[in-house]
Amino acid sequence: MKLLITGSHGLVGTNIIPVLSSHFDIVPLDIEEWDIIDRNAGEHILQSHKPQVLINLAAMTDVDGCEDRQEMAQKINSDGPATVAELCKTFNIPLIHFSTDYVFDGEKTLPYTEEDIPHPMSIYGATKLSGERHIQEIHPLSIIIRAQWIYGHGGDNFISKVTRIARETGAATVVDDQWGAPTYAKDLAEPIRRLVEKGKPGIYNIAKQRFLQLV
């Protein structure tokens, strides 16, 4: 089975592609090969590669940067997924799209479920939620994955930032009012493999052990 993966050079793509490559034929593309806002480029790519599944990892994930560049965040996190969904529907390709826990407000004291109503508190969360909704409207049989606190090799993340600051300054100060489930990026490969093979549409809030009970 051939999988086309956008945003392949990011933290998630860098970690999952080596694992998925042992199960599937992977076509990795980053913004240099396809800016997902570009519909014409997307048509050409899908016609050329003829993937059986498309995994969209392309996103603007810099939370503070999204606040400063709201128009760009809207284009990449909302308009881009809409374009991808339209193309996947046209070419009859299943779509797996990566979203985020930032679609929620963080006020709940228990883990969020797929039935909880999103209420983003940032431009990043709002644009990612908008992207989710575009996909659900355009290509409703798609799969949406929400993950949080992703860390691993090959990309900047919370753990790498804290480690770097501690090494440079001898100490690191962090907030103490946030709760989450750190997710090793490489561990996302197995849930993705299962979703590709089962093709079960819907929204999945991924925490590794819980996910293995759902699918």
PDB file of C-alpha atoms in Angstrom:
ATOM      1  CA  MET A   1       0.000   0.000   0.000  1.00  0.00           C
ATOM      2  CA  LYS A   2       1.288   3.449  -0.928  1.00  0.00           C
ATOM      3  CA  LEU A   3       1.059   6.269   1.630  1.00  0.00           C
ATOM      4  CA  LEU A   4       1.700   9.888   0.731  1.00  0.00           C
ATOM      5  CA  ILE A   5       2.765  11.908   3.777  1.00  0.00           C
ATOM      6  CA  THR A   6       2.782  15.709   3.767  1.00  0.00           C
ATOM      7  CA  GLY A   7       4.853  17.673   6.272  1.00  0.00           C
ATOM      8  CA  SER A   8       7.259  14.759   6.304  1.00  0.00           C
ATOM      9  CA  HIS A   9      10.254  16.696   7.674  1.00  0.00           C
ATOM     10  CA  GLY A  10       8.505  17.688  10.901  1.00  0.00           C
ATOM     11  CA  LEU A  11       8.794  16.052  14.311  1.00  0.00           C
ATOM     12  CA  VAL A  12       6.079  13.447  13.740  1.00  0.00           C
ATOM     13  CA  GLY A  13       7.068  12.607  10.182  1.00  0.00           C
ATOM     14  CA  THR A  14      10.751  12.259  11.026  1.00  0.00           C
ATOM     15  CA  ASN A  15       9.913   9.680  13.701  1.00  0.00           C
ATOM     16  CA  ILE A  16       7.090   7.669  12.136  1.00  0.00           C
ATOM     17  CA  ILE A  17       8.306   7.333   8.548  1.00  0.00           C
ATOM     18  CA  PRO A  18      11.195   4.939   9.334  1.00  0.00           C
ATOM     19  CA  VAL A  19       8.727   2.672  11.167  1.00  0.00           C
ATOM     20  CA  LEU A  20       5.929   2.865   8.616  1.00  0.00           C
ATOM     21  CA  SER A  21       8.401   2.228   5.784  1.00  0.00           C
ATOM     22  CA  SER A  22       8.650  -1.386   6.892  1.00  0.00           C
ATOM     23  CA  HIS A  23       4.915  -1.815   6.302  1.00  0.00           C
ATOM     24  CA  PHE A  24       4.059   0.542   3.441  1.00  0.00           C
ATOM     25  CA  ASP A  25       5.456   2.246   0.356  1.00  0.00           C
ATOM     26  CA  ILE A  26       6.004   5.808   1.615  1.00  0.00           C
ATOM     27  CA  VAL A  27       6.027   8.979  -0.499  1.00  0.00           C
ATOM     28  CA  PRO A  28       7.361  11.692   1.868  1.00  0.00           C
ATOM     29  CA  LEU A  29       6.700  15.289   0.850  1.00  0.00           C
ATOM     30  CA  ASP A  30       7.439  18.521   2.659  1.00  0.00           C
ATOM     31  CA  ILE A  31       6.591  22.115   1.801  1.00  0.00           C
ATOM     32  CA  GLU A  32       9.358  22.263  -0.833  1.00  0.00           C
ATOM     33  CA  GLU A  33       7.575  19.559  -2.813  1.00  0.00           C
ATOM     34  CA  TRP A  34       3.988  20.517  -1.966  1.00  0.00           C
ATOM     35  CA  ASP A  35       2.641  23.523  -0.140  1.00  0.00           C
ATOM     36  CA  ILE A  36      -0.793  22.115   0.738  1.00  0.00           C
ATOM     37  CA  ILE A  37      -2.430  25.470   0.005  1.00  0.00           C
ATOM     38  CA  ASP A  38      -1.538  24.948  -3.670  1.00  0.00           C
ATOM     39  CA  ARG A  39      -4.386  22.948  -5.187  1.00  0.00           C
ATOM     40  CA  ASN A  40      -2.870  22.722  -8.672  1.00  0.00           C
ATOM     41  CA  ALA A  41       0.358  21.283  -7.311  1.00  0.00           C
ATOM     42  CA  GLY A  42      -1.670  18.830  -5.261  1.00  0.00           C
ATOM     43  CA  GLU A  43      -3.607  17.623  -8.277  1.00  0.00           C
ATOM     44  CA  HIS A  44      -0.399  16.987 -10.182  1.00  0.00           C
ATOM     45  CA  ILE A  45       1.185  15.149  -7.243  1.00  0.00           C
ATOM     46  CA  LEU A  46      -1.802  12.895  -6.642  1.00  0.00           C
ATOM     47  CA  GLN A  47      -2.105  12.101 -10.339  1.00  0.00           C
ATOM     48  CA  SER A  48       1.591  11.245 -10.493  1.00  0.00           C
ATOM     49  CA  HIS A  49       1.959   9.185  -7.308  1.00  0.00           C
ATOM     50  CA  LYS A  50      -1.557   7.689  -7.031  1.00  0.00           C
ATOM     51  CA  PRO A  51      -1.391   7.088  -3.262  1.00  0.00           C
ATOM     52  CA  GLN A  52      -3.906   4.812  -1.583  1.00  0.00           C
ATOM     53  CA  VAL A  53      -3.880   6.857   1.639  1.00  0.00           C
ATOM     54  CA  LEU A  54      -2.810  10.446   2.354  1.00  0.00           C
ATOM     55  CA  ILE A  55      -1.519  11.409   5.805  1.00  0.00           C
ATOM     56  CA  ASN A  56      -1.470  15.160   6.387  1.00  0.00           C
ATOM     57  CA  LEU A  57       1.136  16.270   8.925  1.00  0.00           C
ATOM     58  CA  ALA A  58       1.645  19.723   7.405  1.00  0.00           C
ATOM     59  CA  ALA A  59       0.819  22.456   9.915  1.00  0.00           C
ATOM     60  CA  MET A  60       1.951  25.665  11.533  1.00  0.00           C
ATOM     61  CA  THR A  61       2.616  24.396  15.071  1.00  0.00           C
ATOM     62  CA  ASP A  62       4.372  27.416  16.589  1.00  0.00           C
ATOM     63  CA  VAL A  63       1.662  28.454  19.076  1.00  0.00           C
ATOM     64  CA  ASP A  64       3.087  31.921  19.746  1.00  0.00           C
ATOM     65  CA  GLY A  65       3.885  32.390  16.061  1.00  0.00           C
ATOM     66  CA  CYS A  66       0.252  31.707  15.200  1.00  0.00           C
ATOM     67  CA  GLU A  67      -0.781  34.589  17.458  1.00  0.00           C
ATOM     68  CA  ASP A  68       1.650  36.897  15.664  1.00  0.00           C
ATOM     69  CA  ARG A  69       0.847  35.669  12.134  1.00  0.00           C
ATOM     70  CA  GLN A  70      -2.830  34.869  12.245  1.00  0.00           C
ATOM     71  CA  GLU A  71      -3.406  35.073   8.503  1.00  0.00           C
ATOM     72  CA  MET A  72      -0.644  32.574   7.811  1.00  0.00           C
ATOM     73  CA  ALA A  73      -1.939  30.264  10.553  1.00  0.00           C
ATOM     74  CA  GLN A  74      -5.393  30.383   8.970  1.00  0.00           C
ATOM     75  CA  LYS A  75      -4.020  29.497   5.547  1.00  0.00           C
ATOM     76  CA  ILE A  76      -1.848  26.604   6.724  1.00  0.00           C
ATOM     77  CA  ASN A  77      -3.964  25.100   9.523  1.00  0.00           C
ATOM     78  CA  SER A  78      -7.455  25.711   8.143  1.00  0.00           C
ATOM     79  CA  ASP A  79      -7.419  26.458   4.404  1.00  0.00           C
ATOM     80  CA  GLY A  80      -4.674  23.901   3.717  1.00  0.00           C
ATOM     81  CA  PRO A  81      -6.550  20.920   5.212  1.00  0.00           C
ATOM     82  CA  ALA A  82      -9.664  22.009   3.314  1.00  0.00           C
ATOM     83  CA  THR A  83      -7.710  21.880   0.056  1.00  0.00           C
ATOM     84  CA  VAL A  84      -6.268  18.474   0.940  1.00  0.00           C
ATOM     85  CA  ALA A  85      -9.742  17.152   1.812  1.00  0.00           C
ATOM     86  CA  GLU A  86     -11.177  18.410  -1.490  1.00  0.00           C
ATOM     87  CA  LEU A  87      -8.395  16.708  -3.429  1.00  0.00           C
ATOM     88  CA  CYS A  88      -8.734  13.456  -1.494  1.00  0.00           C
ATOM     89  CA  LYS A  89     -12.468  13.445  -2.117  1.00  0.00           C
ATOM     90  CA  THR A  90     -11.942  14.119  -5.824  1.00  0.00           C
ATOM     91  CA  PHE A  91      -9.389  11.311  -6.156  1.00  0.00           C
ATOM     92  CA  ASN A  92     -11.244   8.997  -3.737  1.00  0.00           C
ATOM     93  CA  ILE A  93      -8.281   8.776  -1.354  1.00  0.00           C
ATOM     94  CA  PRO A  94      -8.715   8.129   2.395  1.00  0.00           C
ATOM     95  CA  LEU A  95      -7.340  10.998   4.474  1.00  0.00           C
ATOM     96  CA  ILE A  96      -5.678  10.849   7.888  1.00  0.00           C
ATOM     97  CA  HIS A  97      -5.176  14.318   9.353  1.00  0.00           C
ATOM     98  CA  PHE A  98      -3.186  15.313  12.434  1.00  0.00           C
ATOM     99  CA  SER A  99      -4.762  17.790  14.830  1.00  0.00           C
ATOM    100  CA  THR A 100      -4.047  18.767  18.430  1.00  0.00           C
ATOM    101  CA  ASP A 101      -5.337  18.894  22.009  1.00  0.00           C
ATOM    102  CA  TYR A 102      -5.241  22.686  21.659  1.00  0.00           C
ATOM    103  CA  VAL A 103      -8.777  22.471  20.243  1.00  0.00           C
ATOM    104  CA  PHE A 104      -9.823  22.194  23.923  1.00  0.00           C
ATOM    105  CA  ASP A 105      -9.621  24.883  26.601  1.00  0.00           C
ATOM    106  CA  GLY A 106      -7.803  22.790  29.224  1.00  0.00           C
ATOM    107  CA  GLU A 107     -10.407  23.446  31.905  1.00  0.00           C
ATOM    108  CA  LYS A 108     -11.488  19.814  32.252  1.00  0.00           C
ATOM    109  CA  THR A 109      -9.929  17.966  35.196  1.00  0.00           C
ATOM    110  CA  LEU A 110     -10.231  14.542  33.541  1.00  0.00           C
ATOM    111  CA  PRO A 111      -8.797  13.367  30.197  1.00  0.00           C
ATOM    112  CA  TYR A 112     -10.674  14.680  27.181  1.00  0.00           C
ATOM    113  CA  THR A 113     -12.693  12.223  25.111  1.00  0.00           C
ATOM    114  CA  GLU A 114     -13.754  12.382  21.480  1.00  0.00           C
ATOM    115  CA  GLU A 115     -17.248  13.388  22.646  1.00  0.00           C
ATOM    116  CA  ASP A 116     -16.079  16.523  24.479  1.00  0.00           C
ATOM    117  CA  ILE A 117     -16.965  19.800  22.814  1.00  0.00           C
ATOM    118  CA  PRO A 118     -13.882  21.714  21.574  1.00  0.00           C
ATOM    119  CA  HIS A 119     -13.291  25.224  22.885  1.00  0.00           C
ATOM    120  CA  PRO A 120      -9.912  26.535  21.709  1.00  0.00           C
ATOM    121  CA  MET A 121      -8.252  29.359  23.603  1.00  0.00           C
ATOM    122  CA  SER A 122      -5.570  30.284  21.066  1.00  0.00           C
ATOM    123  CA  ILE A 123      -5.262  31.090  17.370  1.00  0.00           C
ATOM    124  CA  TYR A 124      -3.361  27.841  16.915  1.00  0.00           C
ATOM    125  CA  GLY A 125      -6.182  25.818  18.481  1.00  0.00           C
ATOM    126  CA  ALA A 126      -8.869  27.758  16.639  1.00  0.00           C
ATOM    127  CA  THR A 127      -7.254  27.318  13.229  1.00  0.00           C
ATOM    128  CA  LYS A 128      -6.609  23.622  13.849  1.00  0.00           C
ATOM    129  CA  LEU A 129     -10.254  23.137  14.863  1.00  0.00           C
ATOM    130  CA  SER A 130     -11.334  24.993  11.735  1.00  0.00           C
ATOM    131  CA  GLY A 131      -9.203  22.595   9.693  1.00  0.00           C
ATOM    132  CA  GLU A 132     -10.870  19.625  11.401  1.00  0.00           C
ATOM    133  CA  ARG A 133     -14.322  20.957  10.601  1.00  0.00           C
ATOM    134  CA  HIS A 134     -13.471  21.624   6.963  1.00  0.00           C
ATOM    135  CA  ILE A 135     -12.329  18.023   6.626  1.00  0.00           C
ATOM    136  CA  GLN A 136     -15.443  16.640   8.302  1.00  0.00           C
ATOM    137  CA  GLU A 137     -17.669  18.673   5.997  1.00  0.00           C
ATOM    138  CA  ILE A 138     -15.783  17.976   2.766  1.00  0.00           C
ATOM    139  CA  HIS A 139     -14.549  14.401   3.226  1.00  0.00           C
ATOM    140  CA  PRO A 140     -16.534  12.976   6.184  1.00  0.00           C
ATOM    141  CA  LEU A 141     -15.023   9.478   6.024  1.00  0.00           C
ATOM    142  CA  SER A 142     -11.625  10.892   6.991  1.00  0.00           C
ATOM    143  CA  ILE A 143      -9.673  10.094  10.156  1.00  0.00           C
ATOM    144  CA  ILE A 144      -8.617  12.907  12.497  1.00  0.00           C
ATOM    145  CA  ILE A 145      -5.934  12.252  15.108  1.00  0.00           C
ATOM    146  CA  ARG A 146      -5.476  14.548  18.087  1.00  0.00           C
ATOM    147  CA  ALA A 147      -2.181  14.131  19.944  1.00  0.00           C
ATOM    148  CA  GLN A 148      -0.460  16.223  22.585  1.00  0.00           C
ATOM    149  CA  TRP A 149       2.917  17.097  24.058  1.00  0.00           C
ATOM    150  CA  ILE A 150       4.765  15.301  21.270  1.00  0.00           C
ATOM    151  CA  TYR A 151       8.493  14.846  21.780  1.00  0.00           C
ATOM    152  CA  GLY A 152      11.264  12.975  20.007  1.00  0.00           C
ATOM    153  CA  HIS A 153      14.337  13.347  17.836  1.00  0.00           C
ATOM    154  CA  GLY A 154      14.367  15.561  14.775  1.00  0.00           C
ATOM    155  CA  GLY A 155      12.324  18.539  15.908  1.00  0.00           C
ATOM    156  CA  ASP A 156      11.969  21.187  18.605  1.00  0.00           C
ATOM    157  CA  ASN A 157       9.582  20.270  21.420  1.00  0.00           C
ATOM    158  CA  PHE A 158       8.922  20.936  25.101  1.00  0.00           C
ATOM    159  CA  ILE A 159      11.506  18.467  26.366  1.00  0.00           C
ATOM    160  CA  SER A 160      14.231  19.610  23.974  1.00  0.00           C
ATOM    161  CA  LYS A 161      13.574  23.249  24.875  1.00  0.00           C
ATOM    162  CA  VAL A 162      13.755  22.643  28.627  1.00  0.00           C
ATOM    163  CA  THR A 163      16.895  20.549  28.205  1.00  0.00           C
ATOM    164  CA  ARG A 164      18.577  23.202  26.052  1.00  0.00           C
ATOM    165  CA  ILE A 165      17.712  26.035  28.426  1.00  0.00           C
ATOM    166  CA  ALA A 166      18.930  24.029  31.430  1.00  0.00           C
ATOM    167  CA  ARG A 167      22.237  23.281  29.710  1.00  0.00           C
ATOM    168  CA  GLU A 168      22.731  26.887  28.653  1.00  0.00           C
ATOM    169  CA  THR A 169      21.687  28.599  31.887  1.00  0.00           C
ATOM    170  CA  GLY A 170      21.989  25.911  34.531  1.00  0.00           C
ATOM    171  CA  ALA A 171      18.252  26.039  35.321  1.00  0.00           C
ATOM    172  CA  ALA A 172      14.893  26.081  33.565  1.00  0.00           C
ATOM    173  CA  THR A 173      11.648  27.681  34.704  1.00  0.00           C
ATOM    174  CA  VAL A 174       8.397  26.152  33.474  1.00  0.00           C
ATOM    175  CA  VAL A 175       4.695  26.639  34.171  1.00  0.00           C
ATOM    176  CA  ASP A 176       3.120  24.349  36.771  1.00  0.00           C
ATOM    177  CA  ASP A 177      -0.552  24.721  35.851  1.00  0.00           C
ATOM    178  CA  GLN A 178      -0.710  22.521  32.750  1.00  0.00           C
ATOM    179  CA  TRP A 179      -1.429  18.800  32.606  1.00  0.00           C
ATOM    180  CA  GLY A 180      -0.906  16.475  29.672  1.00  0.00           C
ATOM    181  CA  ALA A 181       0.258  13.113  28.409  1.00  0.00           C
ATOM    182  CA  PRO A 182       3.718  13.393  26.815  1.00  0.00           C
ATOM    183  CA  THR A 183       3.691  11.416  23.588  1.00  0.00           C
ATOM    184  CA  TYR A 184       6.836   9.937  22.075  1.00  0.00           C
ATOM    185  CA  ALA A 185       6.528  10.692  18.365  1.00  0.00           C
ATOM    186  CA  LYS A 186       7.765   7.259  17.307  1.00  0.00           C
ATOM    187  CA  ASP A 187       4.952   5.639  19.314  1.00  0.00           C
ATOM    188  CA  LEU A 188       2.434   7.253  16.965  1.00  0.00           C
ATOM    189  CA  ALA A 189       3.521   4.939  14.154  1.00  0.00           C
ATOM    190  CA  GLU A 190       1.652   1.888  15.467  1.00  0.00           C
ATOM    191  CA  PRO A 191      -1.716   3.670  15.914  1.00  0.00           C
ATOM    192  CA  ILE A 192      -1.324   5.140  12.434  1.00  0.00           C
ATOM    193  CA  ARG A 193      -0.544   1.714  10.975  1.00  0.00           C
ATOM    194  CA  ARG A 194      -3.678   0.283  12.553  1.00  0.00           C
ATOM    195  CA  LEU A 195      -5.839   3.153  11.320  1.00  0.00           C
ATOM    196  CA  VAL A 196      -4.469   2.815   7.796  1.00  0.00           C
ATOM    197  CA  GLU A 197      -5.178  -0.911   7.736  1.00  0.00           C
ATOM    198  CA  LYS A 198      -8.601  -0.750   9.395  1.00  0.00           C
ATOM    199  CA  GLY A 199      -9.731   2.453   7.675  1.00  0.00           C
ATOM    200  CA  LYS A 200     -12.105   3.247  10.531  1.00  0.00           C
ATOM    201  CA  PRO A 201     -13.126   6.920  10.126  1.00  0.00           C
ATOM    202  CA  GLY A 202     -13.640   9.297  13.025  1.00  0.00           C
ATOM    203  CA  ILE A 203     -11.790  11.409  15.555  1.00  0.00           C
ATOM    204  CA  TYR A 204      -9.188   9.819  17.826  1.00  0.00           C
ATOM    205  CA  ASN A 205      -7.654  11.512  20.866  1.00  0.00           C
ATOM    206  CA  ILE A 206      -4.461   9.489  20.998  1.00  0.00           C
ATOM    207  CA  ALA A 207      -2.831   8.386  24.201  1.00  0.00           C
ATOM    208  CA  LYS A 208      -1.035   5.162  23.442  1.00  0.00           C
ATOM    209  CA  GLN A 209      -2.635   2.690  25.840  1.00  0.00           C
ATOM    210  CA  ARG A 210      -6.134   4.122  25.445  1.00  0.00           C
ATOM    211  CA  PHE A 211      -5.881   4.042  21.679  1.00  0.00           C
ATOM    212  CA  LEU A 212      -4.969   0.349  21.648  1.00  0.00           C
ATOM    213  CA  GLN A 213      -8.284  -0.279  23.421  1.00  0.00           C
ATOM    214  CA  LEU A 214     -10.283   1.743  20.895  1.00  0.00           C
ATOM    215  CA  VAL A 215      -9.101   0.211  17.612  1.00  0.00           C
TER     216      VAL A 215
END
